[in-house]
PDB file of C-alpha atoms in Angstrom:
ATOM      1  CA  MET M1356      32.423 102.484 -86.298  1.00 72.00           C
ATOM      2  CA  PHE M1357      28.791 103.981 -88.978  1.00 76.00           C
ATOM      3  CA  ARG M1358      30.791 100.691 -91.148  1.00 82.00           C
ATOM      4  CA  LYS M1359      29.767  98.587 -89.206  1.00 75.00           C
ATOM      5  CA  LEU M1360      26.358 100.505 -88.742  1.00 70.00           C
ATOM      6  CA  LEU M1361      25.977  99.910 -92.950  1.00 74.00           C
ATOM      7  CA  ALA M1362      27.361  96.058 -93.008  1.00 78.00           C
ATOM      8  CA  THR M1363      24.889  93.402 -93.792  1.00 80.00           C
ATOM      9  CA  PRO M1364      25.295  90.330 -92.983  1.00 78.00           C
ATOM     10  CA  ASN M1365      25.734  86.523 -93.881  1.00 83.00           C
ATOM     11  CA  ASP M1366      22.015  85.822 -91.858  1.00 84.00           C
ATOM     12  CA  TRP M1367      19.485  83.695 -92.707  1.00 91.00           C
ATOM     13  CA  THR M1368      17.768  84.990 -89.666  1.00 92.00           C
ATOM     14  CA  LEU M1369      17.895  88.835 -89.872  1.00 89.00           C
ATOM     15  CA  THR M1370      16.141  88.104 -93.076  1.00 91.00           C
ATOM     16  CA  LEU M1371      13.414  85.991 -91.748  1.00 95.00           C
ATOM     17  CA  LEU M1372      12.757  88.611 -88.569  1.00 93.00           C
ATOM     18  CA  ARG M1373      12.559  91.880 -91.790  1.00 92.00           C
ATOM     19  CA  LEU M1374      10.183  89.436 -93.294  1.00 95.00           C
ATOM     20  CA  ALA M1375       8.471  89.007 -89.953  1.00 96.00           C
ATOM     21  CA  LEU M1376       8.318  93.056 -89.583  1.00 95.00           C
ATOM     22  CA  GLY M1377       7.373  93.726 -92.516  1.00 95.00           C
ATOM     23  CA  ILE M1378       4.375  91.936 -93.275  1.00 96.00           C
ATOM     24  CA  VAL M1379       2.692  92.723 -89.220  1.00 95.00           C
ATOM     25  CA  PHE M1380       3.410  96.534 -90.648  1.00 95.00           C
ATOM     26  CA  PHE M1381       1.857  95.895 -94.032  1.00 96.00           C
ATOM     27  CA  ALA M1382      -0.824  94.277 -92.031  1.00 95.00           C
ATOM     28  CA  HIS M1383      -1.868  96.967 -90.215  1.00 93.00           C
ATOM     29  CA  GLY M1384      -0.296  99.812 -92.763  1.00 94.00           C
ATOM     30  CA  ALA M1385      -3.240  98.182 -95.080  1.00 95.00           C
ATOM     31  CA  GLN M1386      -5.780  98.009 -92.972  1.00 93.00           C
ATOM     32  CA  LYS M1387      -5.426 101.678 -92.609  1.00 92.00           C
ATOM     33  CA  VAL M1388      -5.196 102.346 -96.181  1.00 94.00           C
ATOM     34  CA  LEU M1389      -7.989  99.697 -97.596  1.00 93.00           C
ATOM     35  CA  GLY M1390      -9.871  98.629 -94.267  1.00 90.00           C
ATOM     36  CA  TYR M1391     -10.871 101.401 -92.778  1.00 87.00           C
ATOM     37  CA  GLY M1392     -10.186 103.241 -95.448  1.00 90.00           C
ATOM     38  CA  PHE M1393      -7.520 106.173 -95.933  1.00 92.00           C
ATOM     39  CA  SER M1394     -10.010 109.200 -95.245  1.00 93.00           C
ATOM     40  CA  ALA M1395     -11.616 107.210 -91.971  1.00 93.00           C
ATOM     41  CA  THR M1396      -7.891 106.447 -90.508  1.00 93.00           C
ATOM     42  CA  MET M1397      -6.712 110.773 -91.307  1.00 95.00           C
ATOM     43  CA  GLY M1398      -9.702 111.977 -89.907  1.00 94.00           C
ATOM     44  CA  PHE M1399      -9.666 109.479 -87.012  1.00 91.00           C
ATOM     45  CA  PHE M1400      -5.885 110.312 -86.654  1.00 91.00           C
ATOM     46  CA  THR M1401      -6.833 114.590 -86.779  1.00 94.00           C
ATOM     47  CA  ASN M1402     -10.371 114.908 -84.924  1.00 94.00           C
ATOM     48  CA  MET M1403      -9.988 111.777 -82.570  1.00 89.00           C
ATOM     49  CA  MET M1404      -6.507 111.613 -81.438  1.00 87.00           C
ATOM     50  CA  HIS M1405      -6.125 115.681 -82.104  1.00 90.00           C
ATOM     51  CA  ILE M1406      -2.317 114.273 -84.335  1.00 91.00           C
ATOM     52  CA  PRO M1407      -1.864 116.570 -87.400  1.00 93.00           C
ATOM     53  CA  ALA M1408      -2.606 116.250 -90.979  1.00 95.00           C
ATOM     54  CA  PRO M1409       0.902 115.934 -92.330  1.00 95.00           C
ATOM     55  CA  PHE M1410       2.308 113.388 -88.698  1.00 94.00           C
ATOM     56  CA  ALA M1411      -0.950 111.373 -89.553  1.00 94.00           C
ATOM     57  CA  PHE M1412      -0.001 111.048 -93.452  1.00 96.00           C
ATOM     58  CA  LEU M1413       3.478 110.120 -92.579  1.00 94.00           C
ATOM     59  CA  ALA M1414       2.635 107.060 -90.093  1.00 94.00           C
ATOM     60  CA  ILE M1415      -0.289 105.718 -92.675  1.00 94.00           C
ATOM     61  CA  CYS M1416       2.658 106.239 -95.121  1.00 94.00           C
ATOM     62  CA  ALA M1417       5.318 104.360 -92.214  1.00 95.00           C
ATOM     63  CA  GLU M1418       3.379 101.552 -91.287  1.00 94.00           C
ATOM     64  CA  PHE M1419       2.007 100.604 -95.242  1.00 96.00           C
ATOM     65  CA  LEU M1420       4.731 102.036 -97.155  1.00 95.00           C
ATOM     66  CA  GLY M1421       7.502 100.447 -94.379  1.00 95.00           C
ATOM     67  CA  GLY M1422       5.827  96.860 -94.525  1.00 95.00           C
ATOM     68  CA  ILE M1423       6.543  96.466 -98.054  1.00 96.00           C
ATOM     69  CA  GLY M1424      10.113  98.089 -98.003  1.00 94.00           C
ATOM     70  CA  LEU M1425      10.749  95.206 -95.409  1.00 94.00           C
ATOM     71  CA  ILE M1426       9.660  92.652 -97.067  1.00 95.00           C
ATOM     72  CA  VAL M1427      11.161  93.691-100.606  1.00 94.00           C
ATOM     73  CA  GLY M1428      14.543  94.763 -99.418  1.00 87.00           C
ATOM     74  CA  ALA M1429      14.379  97.563-100.287  1.00 85.00           C
ATOM     75  CA  LEU M1430      15.879 100.572 -99.076  1.00 86.00           C
ATOM     76  CA  GLY M1431      15.321  98.550 -95.751  1.00 86.00           C
ATOM     77  CA  ARG M1432      17.002 101.109 -93.054  1.00 88.00           C
ATOM     78  CA  ILE M1433      14.878 104.178 -93.847  1.00 91.00           C
ATOM     79  CA  ALA M1434      11.895 101.994 -93.345  1.00 92.00           C
ATOM     80  CA  ALA M1435      13.041 100.621 -90.315  1.00 91.00           C
ATOM     81  CA  PHE M1436      13.615 104.049 -89.350  1.00 94.00           C
ATOM     82  CA  GLY M1437      10.248 105.220 -89.662  1.00 94.00           C
ATOM     83  CA  ILE M1438       8.455 102.843 -88.026  1.00 95.00           C
ATOM     84  CA  ALA M1439      10.519 102.916 -85.559  1.00 95.00           C
ATOM     85  CA  CYS M1440       9.773 106.414 -85.102  1.00 95.00           C
ATOM     86  CA  ASN M1441       6.225 106.096 -85.437  1.00 93.00           C
ATOM     87  CA  MET M1442       6.066 103.164 -83.386  1.00 92.00           C
ATOM     88  CA  THR M1443       7.598 105.199 -80.388  1.00 94.00           C
ATOM     89  CA  VAL M1444       4.874 107.984 -80.892  1.00 90.00           C
ATOM     90  CA  ALA M1445       1.805 105.027 -80.878  1.00 86.00           C
ATOM     91  CA  ILE M1446       4.180 103.828 -77.792  1.00 86.00           C
ATOM     92  CA  LEU M1447       4.127 107.596 -76.311  1.00 87.00           C
ATOM     93  CA  MET M1448       0.629 108.342 -77.383  1.00 83.00           C
ATOM     94  CA  VAL M1449      -1.557 105.886 -76.038  1.00 75.00           C
ATOM     95  CA  HIS M1450       0.144 102.694 -75.564  1.00 73.00           C
ATOM     96  CA  SER M1451       1.280 104.344 -72.384  1.00 76.00           C
ATOM     97  CA  ARG M1452      -1.428 105.134 -71.075  1.00 75.00           C
ATOM     98  CA  PHE M1453      -3.782 101.776 -71.871  1.00 71.00           C
ATOM     99  CA  GLY M1454      -1.073  99.117 -72.254  1.00 70.00           C
ATOM    100  CA  LEU M1455      -0.766  97.190 -75.340  1.00 68.00           C
ATOM    101  CA  PHE M1456      -3.924  95.754 -76.329  1.00 68.00           C
ATOM    102  CA  MET M1457      -6.171  97.906 -77.080  1.00 62.00           C
ATOM    103  CA  ASN M1458      -9.622  99.146 -78.204  1.00 61.00           C
ATOM    104  CA  TRP M1459     -10.626 101.569 -81.191  1.00 59.00           C
ATOM    105  CA  THR M1460     -11.104 104.187 -79.871  1.00 60.00           C
ATOM    106  CA  GLY M1461      -8.525 104.763 -77.205  1.00 53.00           C
ATOM    107  CA  GLU M1462     -10.410 105.520 -74.412  1.00 61.00           C
ATOM    108  CA  GLN M1463      -9.893 103.016 -72.058  1.00 59.00           C
ATOM    109  CA  LYS M1464      -7.881  99.482 -71.091  1.00 58.00           C
ATOM    110  CA  GLY M1465      -7.803  96.371 -73.844  1.00 52.00           C
TER     111      GLY M1465
END
């Protein structure tokens, strides 16, 4: 079973899916790191959302570096795991209350 989990299928569909998800998460991570600025995003996560700084840092890294990892194909399973953990927390903390689309302040449904 473990061998089947680590098997790499020879299918272009999964490669295209990996690239598409990598581009989406890289864009969102780059917005947090380069767009708003790393310190502004950290400030928002820690002050407004009350996320501890180490977890806020991991969330930013998961999107930015995880997206790069998926695009390049380096450590894809680790990158996907980090992104999956990040998105699970985002769903539970934010999107369960406000829906899939929300405004930046997170005070009302988008």
